[in-house]
CSV table of C-alpha atoms in Angstrom, one decimal:
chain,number,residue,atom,x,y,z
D,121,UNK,CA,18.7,296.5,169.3
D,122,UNK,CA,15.7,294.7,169.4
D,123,UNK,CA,15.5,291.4,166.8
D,124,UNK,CA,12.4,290.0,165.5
D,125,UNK,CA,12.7,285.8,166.1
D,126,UNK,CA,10.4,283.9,164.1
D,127,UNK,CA,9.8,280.4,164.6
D,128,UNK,CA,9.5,277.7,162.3
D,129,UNK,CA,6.1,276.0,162.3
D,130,UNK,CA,6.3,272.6,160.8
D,131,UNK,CA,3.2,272.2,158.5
D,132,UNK,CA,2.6,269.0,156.6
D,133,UNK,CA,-0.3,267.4,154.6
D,134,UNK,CA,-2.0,264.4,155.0
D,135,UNK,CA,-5.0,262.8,153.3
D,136,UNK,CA,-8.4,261.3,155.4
D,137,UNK,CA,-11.3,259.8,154.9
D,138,UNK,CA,-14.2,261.8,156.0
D,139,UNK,CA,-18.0,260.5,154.8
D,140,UNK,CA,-16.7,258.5,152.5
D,141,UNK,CA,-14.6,261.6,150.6
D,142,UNK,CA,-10.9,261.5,150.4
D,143,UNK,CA,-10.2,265.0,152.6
D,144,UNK,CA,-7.3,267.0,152.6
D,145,UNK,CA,-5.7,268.4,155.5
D,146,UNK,CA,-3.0,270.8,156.2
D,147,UNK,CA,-2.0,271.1,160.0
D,148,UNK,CA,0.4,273.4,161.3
D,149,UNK,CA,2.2,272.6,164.3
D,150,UNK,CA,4.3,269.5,165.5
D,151,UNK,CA,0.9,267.3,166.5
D,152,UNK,CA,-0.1,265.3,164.1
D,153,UNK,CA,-2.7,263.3,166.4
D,154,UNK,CA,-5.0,264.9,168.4
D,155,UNK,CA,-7.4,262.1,169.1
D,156,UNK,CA,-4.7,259.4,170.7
D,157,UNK,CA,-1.8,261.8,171.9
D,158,UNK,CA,-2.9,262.0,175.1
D,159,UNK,CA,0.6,264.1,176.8
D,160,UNK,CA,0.8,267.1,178.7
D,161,UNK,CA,2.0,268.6,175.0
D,162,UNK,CA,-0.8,268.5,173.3
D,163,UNK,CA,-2.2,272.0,172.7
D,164,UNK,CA,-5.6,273.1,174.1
D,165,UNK,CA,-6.8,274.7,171.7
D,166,UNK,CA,-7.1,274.0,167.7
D,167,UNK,CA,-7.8,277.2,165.0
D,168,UNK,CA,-10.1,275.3,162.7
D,169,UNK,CA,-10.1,277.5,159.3
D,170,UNK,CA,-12.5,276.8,156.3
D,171,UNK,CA,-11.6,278.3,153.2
D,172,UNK,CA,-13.7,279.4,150.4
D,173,UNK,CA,-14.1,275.4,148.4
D,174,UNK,CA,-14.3,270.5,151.1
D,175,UNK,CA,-18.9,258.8,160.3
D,176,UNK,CA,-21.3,258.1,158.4
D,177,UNK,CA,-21.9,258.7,154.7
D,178,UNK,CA,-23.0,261.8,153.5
D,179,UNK,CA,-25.5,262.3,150.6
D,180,UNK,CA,-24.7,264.9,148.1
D,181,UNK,CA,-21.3,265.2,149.6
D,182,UNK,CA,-20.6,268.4,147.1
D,183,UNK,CA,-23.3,270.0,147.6
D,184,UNK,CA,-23.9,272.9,150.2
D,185,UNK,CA,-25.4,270.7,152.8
D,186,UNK,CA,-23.2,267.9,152.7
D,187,UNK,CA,-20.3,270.4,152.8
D,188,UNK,CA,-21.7,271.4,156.2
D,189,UNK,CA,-22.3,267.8,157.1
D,190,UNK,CA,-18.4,266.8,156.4
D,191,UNK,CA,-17.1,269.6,158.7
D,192,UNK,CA,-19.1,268.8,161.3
D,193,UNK,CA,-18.0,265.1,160.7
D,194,UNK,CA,-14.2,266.3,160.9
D,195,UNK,CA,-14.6,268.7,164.1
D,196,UNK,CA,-16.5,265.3,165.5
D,197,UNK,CA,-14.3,262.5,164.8
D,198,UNK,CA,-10.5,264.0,164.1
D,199,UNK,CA,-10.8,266.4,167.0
D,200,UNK,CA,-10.7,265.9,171.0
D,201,UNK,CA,-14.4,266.6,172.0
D,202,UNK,CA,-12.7,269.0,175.4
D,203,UNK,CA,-10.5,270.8,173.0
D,204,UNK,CA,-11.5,274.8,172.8
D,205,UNK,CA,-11.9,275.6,169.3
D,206,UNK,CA,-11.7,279.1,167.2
D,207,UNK,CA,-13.5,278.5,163.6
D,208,UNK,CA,-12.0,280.5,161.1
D,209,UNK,CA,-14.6,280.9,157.9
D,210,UNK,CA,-13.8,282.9,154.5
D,211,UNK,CA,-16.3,283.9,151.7
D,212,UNK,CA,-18.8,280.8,151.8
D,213,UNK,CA,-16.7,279.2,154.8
D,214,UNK,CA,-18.4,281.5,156.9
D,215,UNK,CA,-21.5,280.3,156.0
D,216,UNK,CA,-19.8,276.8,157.3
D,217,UNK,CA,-18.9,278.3,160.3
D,218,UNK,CA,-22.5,279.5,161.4
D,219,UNK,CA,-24.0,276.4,160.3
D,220,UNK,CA,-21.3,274.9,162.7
D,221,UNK,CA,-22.8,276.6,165.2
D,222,UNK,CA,-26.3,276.1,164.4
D,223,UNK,CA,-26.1,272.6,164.4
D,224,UNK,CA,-23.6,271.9,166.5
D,225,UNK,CA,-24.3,273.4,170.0
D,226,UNK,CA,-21.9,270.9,172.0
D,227,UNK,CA,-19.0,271.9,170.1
D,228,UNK,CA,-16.4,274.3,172.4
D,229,UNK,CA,-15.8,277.2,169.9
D,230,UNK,CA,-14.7,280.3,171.4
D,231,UNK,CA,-14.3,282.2,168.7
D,232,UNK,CA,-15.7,282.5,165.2
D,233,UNK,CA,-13.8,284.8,162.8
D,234,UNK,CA,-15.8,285.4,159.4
D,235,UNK,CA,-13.5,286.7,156.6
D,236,UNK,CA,-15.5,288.4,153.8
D,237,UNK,CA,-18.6,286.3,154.6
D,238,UNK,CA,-21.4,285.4,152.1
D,239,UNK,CA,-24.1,284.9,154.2
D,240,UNK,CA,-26.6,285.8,152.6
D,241,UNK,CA,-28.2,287.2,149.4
D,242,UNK,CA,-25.2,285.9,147.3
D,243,UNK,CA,-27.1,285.4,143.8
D,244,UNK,CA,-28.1,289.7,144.4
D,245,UNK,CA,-24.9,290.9,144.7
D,246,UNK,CA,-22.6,291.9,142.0
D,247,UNK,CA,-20.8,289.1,141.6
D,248,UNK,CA,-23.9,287.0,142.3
D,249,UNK,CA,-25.8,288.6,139.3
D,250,UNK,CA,-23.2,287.7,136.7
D,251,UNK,CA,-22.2,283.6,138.4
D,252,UNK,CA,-26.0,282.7,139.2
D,253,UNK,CA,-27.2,282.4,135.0
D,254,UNK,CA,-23.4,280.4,134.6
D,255,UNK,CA,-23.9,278.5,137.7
D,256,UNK,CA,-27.4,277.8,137.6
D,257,UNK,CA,-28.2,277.4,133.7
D,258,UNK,CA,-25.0,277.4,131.6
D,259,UNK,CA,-22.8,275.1,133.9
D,260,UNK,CA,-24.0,271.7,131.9
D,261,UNK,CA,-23.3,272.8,128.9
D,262,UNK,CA,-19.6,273.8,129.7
D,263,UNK,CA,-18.9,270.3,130.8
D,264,UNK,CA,-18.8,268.7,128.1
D,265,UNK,CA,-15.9,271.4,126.5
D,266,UNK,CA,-14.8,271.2,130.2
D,267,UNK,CA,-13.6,267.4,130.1
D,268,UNK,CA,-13.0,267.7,126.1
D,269,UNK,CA,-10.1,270.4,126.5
D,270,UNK,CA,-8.6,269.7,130.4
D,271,UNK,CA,-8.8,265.9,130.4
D,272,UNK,CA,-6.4,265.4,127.7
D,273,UNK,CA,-3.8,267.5,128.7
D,274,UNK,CA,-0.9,265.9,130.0
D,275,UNK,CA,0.3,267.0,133.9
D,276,UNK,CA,3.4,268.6,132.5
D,277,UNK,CA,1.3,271.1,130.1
D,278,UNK,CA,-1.5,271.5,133.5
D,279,UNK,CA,1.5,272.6,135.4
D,280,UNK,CA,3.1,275.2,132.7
D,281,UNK,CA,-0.3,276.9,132.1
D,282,UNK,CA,-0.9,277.1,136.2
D,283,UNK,CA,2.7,278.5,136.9
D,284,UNK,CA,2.4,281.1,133.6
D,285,UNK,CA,-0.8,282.3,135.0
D,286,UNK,CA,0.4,282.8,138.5
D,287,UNK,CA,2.9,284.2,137.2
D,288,UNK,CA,0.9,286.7,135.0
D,289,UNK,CA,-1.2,287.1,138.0
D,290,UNK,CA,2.1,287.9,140.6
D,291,UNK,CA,0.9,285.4,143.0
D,292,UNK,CA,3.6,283.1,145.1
D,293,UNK,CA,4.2,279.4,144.0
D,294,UNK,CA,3.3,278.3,146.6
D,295,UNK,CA,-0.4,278.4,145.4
D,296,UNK,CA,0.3,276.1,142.5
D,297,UNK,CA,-2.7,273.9,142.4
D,298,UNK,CA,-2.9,271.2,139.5
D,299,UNK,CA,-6.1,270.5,141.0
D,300,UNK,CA,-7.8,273.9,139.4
D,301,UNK,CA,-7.6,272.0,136.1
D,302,UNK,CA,-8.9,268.8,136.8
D,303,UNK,CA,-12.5,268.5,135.2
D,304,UNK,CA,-14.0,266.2,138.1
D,305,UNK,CA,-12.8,269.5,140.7
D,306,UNK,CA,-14.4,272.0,138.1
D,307,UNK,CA,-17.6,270.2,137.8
D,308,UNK,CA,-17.8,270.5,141.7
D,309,UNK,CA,-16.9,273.8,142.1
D,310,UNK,CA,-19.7,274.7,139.9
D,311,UNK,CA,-22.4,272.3,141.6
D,312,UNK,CA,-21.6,273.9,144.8
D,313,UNK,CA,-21.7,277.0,143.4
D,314,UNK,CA,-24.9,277.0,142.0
D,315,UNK,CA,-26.4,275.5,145.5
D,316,UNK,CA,-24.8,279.1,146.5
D,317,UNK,CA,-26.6,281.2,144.3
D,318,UNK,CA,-29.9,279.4,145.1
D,319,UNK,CA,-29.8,278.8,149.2
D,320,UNK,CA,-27.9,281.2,150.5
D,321,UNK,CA,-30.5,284.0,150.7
D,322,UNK,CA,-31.5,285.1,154.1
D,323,UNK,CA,-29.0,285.7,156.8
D,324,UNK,CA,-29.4,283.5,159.8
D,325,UNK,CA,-30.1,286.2,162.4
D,326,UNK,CA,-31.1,284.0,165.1
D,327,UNK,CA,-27.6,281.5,165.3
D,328,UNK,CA,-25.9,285.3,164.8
D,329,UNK,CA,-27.8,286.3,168.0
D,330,UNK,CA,-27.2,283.4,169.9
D,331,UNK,CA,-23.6,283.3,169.0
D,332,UNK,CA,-22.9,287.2,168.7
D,333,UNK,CA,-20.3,287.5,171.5
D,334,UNK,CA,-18.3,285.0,170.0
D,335,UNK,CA,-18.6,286.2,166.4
D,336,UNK,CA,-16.2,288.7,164.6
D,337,UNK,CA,-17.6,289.8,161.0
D,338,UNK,CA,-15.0,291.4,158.2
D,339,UNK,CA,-16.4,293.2,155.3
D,340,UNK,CA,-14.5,294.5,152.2
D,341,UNK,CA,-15.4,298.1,151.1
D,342,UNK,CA,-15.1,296.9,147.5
D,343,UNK,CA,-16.4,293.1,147.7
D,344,UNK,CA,-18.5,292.2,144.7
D,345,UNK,CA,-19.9,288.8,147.2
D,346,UNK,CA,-20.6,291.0,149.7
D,347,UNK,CA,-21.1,294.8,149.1
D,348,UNK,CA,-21.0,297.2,152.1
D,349,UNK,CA,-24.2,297.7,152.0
D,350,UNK,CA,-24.1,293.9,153.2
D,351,UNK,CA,-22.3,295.3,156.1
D,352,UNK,CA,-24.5,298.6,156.6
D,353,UNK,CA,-27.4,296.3,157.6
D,354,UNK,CA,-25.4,293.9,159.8
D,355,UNK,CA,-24.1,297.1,161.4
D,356,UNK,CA,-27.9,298.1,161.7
D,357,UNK,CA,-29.0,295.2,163.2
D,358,UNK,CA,-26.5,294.0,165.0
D,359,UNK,CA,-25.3,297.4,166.8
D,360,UNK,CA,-23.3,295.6,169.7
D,361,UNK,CA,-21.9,292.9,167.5
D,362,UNK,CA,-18.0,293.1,166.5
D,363,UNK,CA,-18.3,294.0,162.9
D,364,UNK,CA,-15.6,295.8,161.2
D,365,UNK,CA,-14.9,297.2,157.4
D,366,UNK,CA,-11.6,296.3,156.2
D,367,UNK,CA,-9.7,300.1,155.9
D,368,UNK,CA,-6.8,298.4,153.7
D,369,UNK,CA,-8.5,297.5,150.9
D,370,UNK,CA,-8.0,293.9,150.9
D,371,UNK,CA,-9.9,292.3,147.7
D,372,UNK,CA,-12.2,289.3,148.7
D,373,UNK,CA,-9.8,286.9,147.6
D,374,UNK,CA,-7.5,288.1,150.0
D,375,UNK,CA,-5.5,285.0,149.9
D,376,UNK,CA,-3.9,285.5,146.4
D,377,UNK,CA,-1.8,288.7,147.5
D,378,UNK,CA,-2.4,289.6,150.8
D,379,UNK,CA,-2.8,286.5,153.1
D,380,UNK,CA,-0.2,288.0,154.8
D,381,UNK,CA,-1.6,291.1,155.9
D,382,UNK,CA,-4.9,289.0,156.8
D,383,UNK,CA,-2.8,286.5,158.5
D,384,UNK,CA,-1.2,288.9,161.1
D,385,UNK,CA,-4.4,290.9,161.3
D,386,UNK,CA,-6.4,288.0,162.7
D,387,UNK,CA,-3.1,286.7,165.0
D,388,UNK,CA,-3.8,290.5,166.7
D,389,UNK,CA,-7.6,289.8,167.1
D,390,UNK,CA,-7.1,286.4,169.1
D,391,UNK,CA,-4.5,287.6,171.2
D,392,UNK,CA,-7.0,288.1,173.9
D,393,UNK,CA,-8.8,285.1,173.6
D,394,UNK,CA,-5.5,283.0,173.4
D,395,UNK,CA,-4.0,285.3,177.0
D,396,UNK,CA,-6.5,283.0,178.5
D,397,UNK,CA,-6.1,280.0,177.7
């Protein structure tokens, strides 16, 4: 009878500094440096994944730009410049990952998945319509309230109120993150956001054209970011590109309940590419 073996992959966390921002990093494997491990172990080839929201210094580290600028600062300091890479983008990360591309040209990626991607039109969408007058107007005058109600709450109460509502919400525990309730990350989240709403307008069709063979585009048929419509017109302009429509109806924010699924699903679509190396 045929077993299923699954192997352990260590993953730990470590903490970086990366334009002057403290920059957490999850790596999954037993290498924990790329840069001076120089064996006949070390892999050839690193899956570099930016979710949705984080040298030299950067200005406006939090904002869209310098988000770009501080990937690009990673992929160019932290990682081997001969190592192949596969960029891995979801909801505004894929954004990231063609402005990787754009920009930087030398950079060996072989593959650029794009989960959900808002890459353009975001403040016309659905979702879009509702965030851009909370984002772009509102958002100052919920700090205030914002740092009044969180900042004074002890870690124990942040903690209880995160568990009860993933709890509520039926999501694992591993997702507990105290950092959702810190003022300084809400203010941030909502900076960048509103830089979302106003920027990311028109798609970059020229990067998409230069880069199509590499590119793999994953729309929702339900996605309030990015409404099929979204993927009607890639579809229409892009006839020979790899651009599929999720048939499993996986919600945007796939990674609450079915990161799973998504997980295995994009392990499939790099078998090929992996075969070779």
């Amino acid at each position: 009878m045929d077993s299923e073996i699954k192997e352990e992959i260590p993953v730990h966390e470590e903490f970086i500094l990366c334009c002057g921002v403290e920059t957490q990093v999850l790596k999954c494997g037993p290498w924990t440096d790329l840069i001076n491990n120089q064996s006949g172990t070390r892999p050839k080839l690193l899956i570099f994944i930016i979710p949705d929201p984080n040298a030299k210094e950067i200005k406006d580290i939090y904002g869209l730009r310098g988000q770009v600028e501080h990937k690009l600062a990673f992929l160019r300091t932290q990682v081997p410049k001969e190592m192949k890479l596969v960029v891995i983008g979801h909801s505004i990360g894929s954004y990231f990952s063609l402005e990787i591309l754009k920009h930087a040209p030398e950079l060996p990626v072989i593959r650029s998945i794009l989960l959900f991607p808002t890459i353009e039109r975001m403040s016309e969408s659905p979702r879009g319509r509702f965030a851009t007058p909370l984002l772009c107007w509102l958002r100052y005058a919920l700090y205030v309230p914002c740092y009044l109600l969180l900042k004074p709450w002890p870690e124990k109460i942040k903690s209880l109120v995160t568990r009860t509502v993933l709890q509520m919400m039926d999501i694992p525990k591993e997702f507990s993150c105290l950092n959702t309730l810190e003022p300084f990350c809400l203010v941030n989240a909502a900076y960048l956001g509103s830089q979302e709403m106003r920027e990311v307008v028109k798609r970059d069709n020229e990067t998409i054209k230069e880069h199509l063979p590499k590119l793999i585009f994953y729309y929702g048929t339900a996605d309030g970011w990015c409404p099929k419509e979204y993927y009607d017109d890639m579809k229409k302009d892009f006839p020979e590109g790899d651009i599929r429509l999720c048939e499993k109806k996986i919600p945007h924010a796939f990674i609450l309940s079915f990161f799973q699924e998504m997980a295995n699903m994009v392990a499939d679509w790099l078998k090929d590419d992996l075969s070779k190396m």
